[in-house]
Amino acid sequence: EATDVRVGQILQTWLATSECGVLTFH
């Protein structure tokens, strides 16, 4: 469904942002 694709994109973006944040803080 379109919703699944949307959620997938959000998760990918969130993970990418989290990784950058973790690298920055650590």
PDB file of C-alpha atoms in Angstrom:
ATOM      1  CA  GLU A   1       0.000   0.000   0.000  1.00  0.00           C
ATOM      2  CA  ALA A   2       1.013   3.632  -0.392  1.00  0.00           C
ATOM      3  CA  THR A   3       1.039   3.918   3.402  1.00  0.00           C
ATOM      4  CA  ASP A   4       3.689   1.203   3.696  1.00  0.00           C
ATOM      5  CA  VAL A   5       5.900   3.052   1.204  1.00  0.00           C
ATOM      6  CA  ARG A   6       5.402   6.297   3.098  1.00  0.00           C
ATOM      7  CA  VAL A   7       6.313   4.678   6.419  1.00  0.00           C
ATOM      8  CA  GLY A   8       9.354   3.053   4.819  1.00  0.00           C
ATOM      9  CA  GLN A   9      10.591   6.413   3.539  1.00  0.00           C
ATOM     10  CA  ILE A  10      10.076   8.021   6.948  1.00  0.00           C
ATOM     11  CA  LEU A  11      11.946   5.186   8.684  1.00  0.00           C
ATOM     12  CA  GLN A  12      14.864   5.441   6.247  1.00  0.00           C
ATOM     13  CA  THR A  13      15.052   9.202   6.756  1.00  0.00           C
ATOM     14  CA  TRP A  14      14.794   8.831  10.541  1.00  0.00           C
ATOM     15  CA  LEU A  15      17.511   6.159  10.633  1.00  0.00           C
ATOM     16  CA  ALA A  16      19.821   8.283   8.469  1.00  0.00           C
ATOM     17  CA  THR A  17      19.248  11.282  10.735  1.00  0.00           C
ATOM     18  CA  SER A  18      19.740   9.188  13.876  1.00  0.00           C
ATOM     19  CA  GLU A  19      23.030   7.769  12.573  1.00  0.00           C
ATOM     20  CA  CYS A  20      24.296  11.277  11.836  1.00  0.00           C
ATOM     21  CA  GLY A  21      23.190  12.424  15.276  1.00  0.00           C
ATOM     22  CA  VAL A  22      24.880   9.477  16.988  1.00  0.00           C
ATOM     23  CA  LEU A  23      28.119  10.136  15.097  1.00  0.00           C
ATOM     24  CA  THR A  24      27.920  13.807  16.042  1.00  0.00           C
ATOM     25  CA  PHE A  25      27.252  13.182  19.748  1.00  0.00           C
ATOM     26  CA  HIS A  26      29.786  10.362  19.987  1.00  0.00           C
TER      27      HIS A  26
END
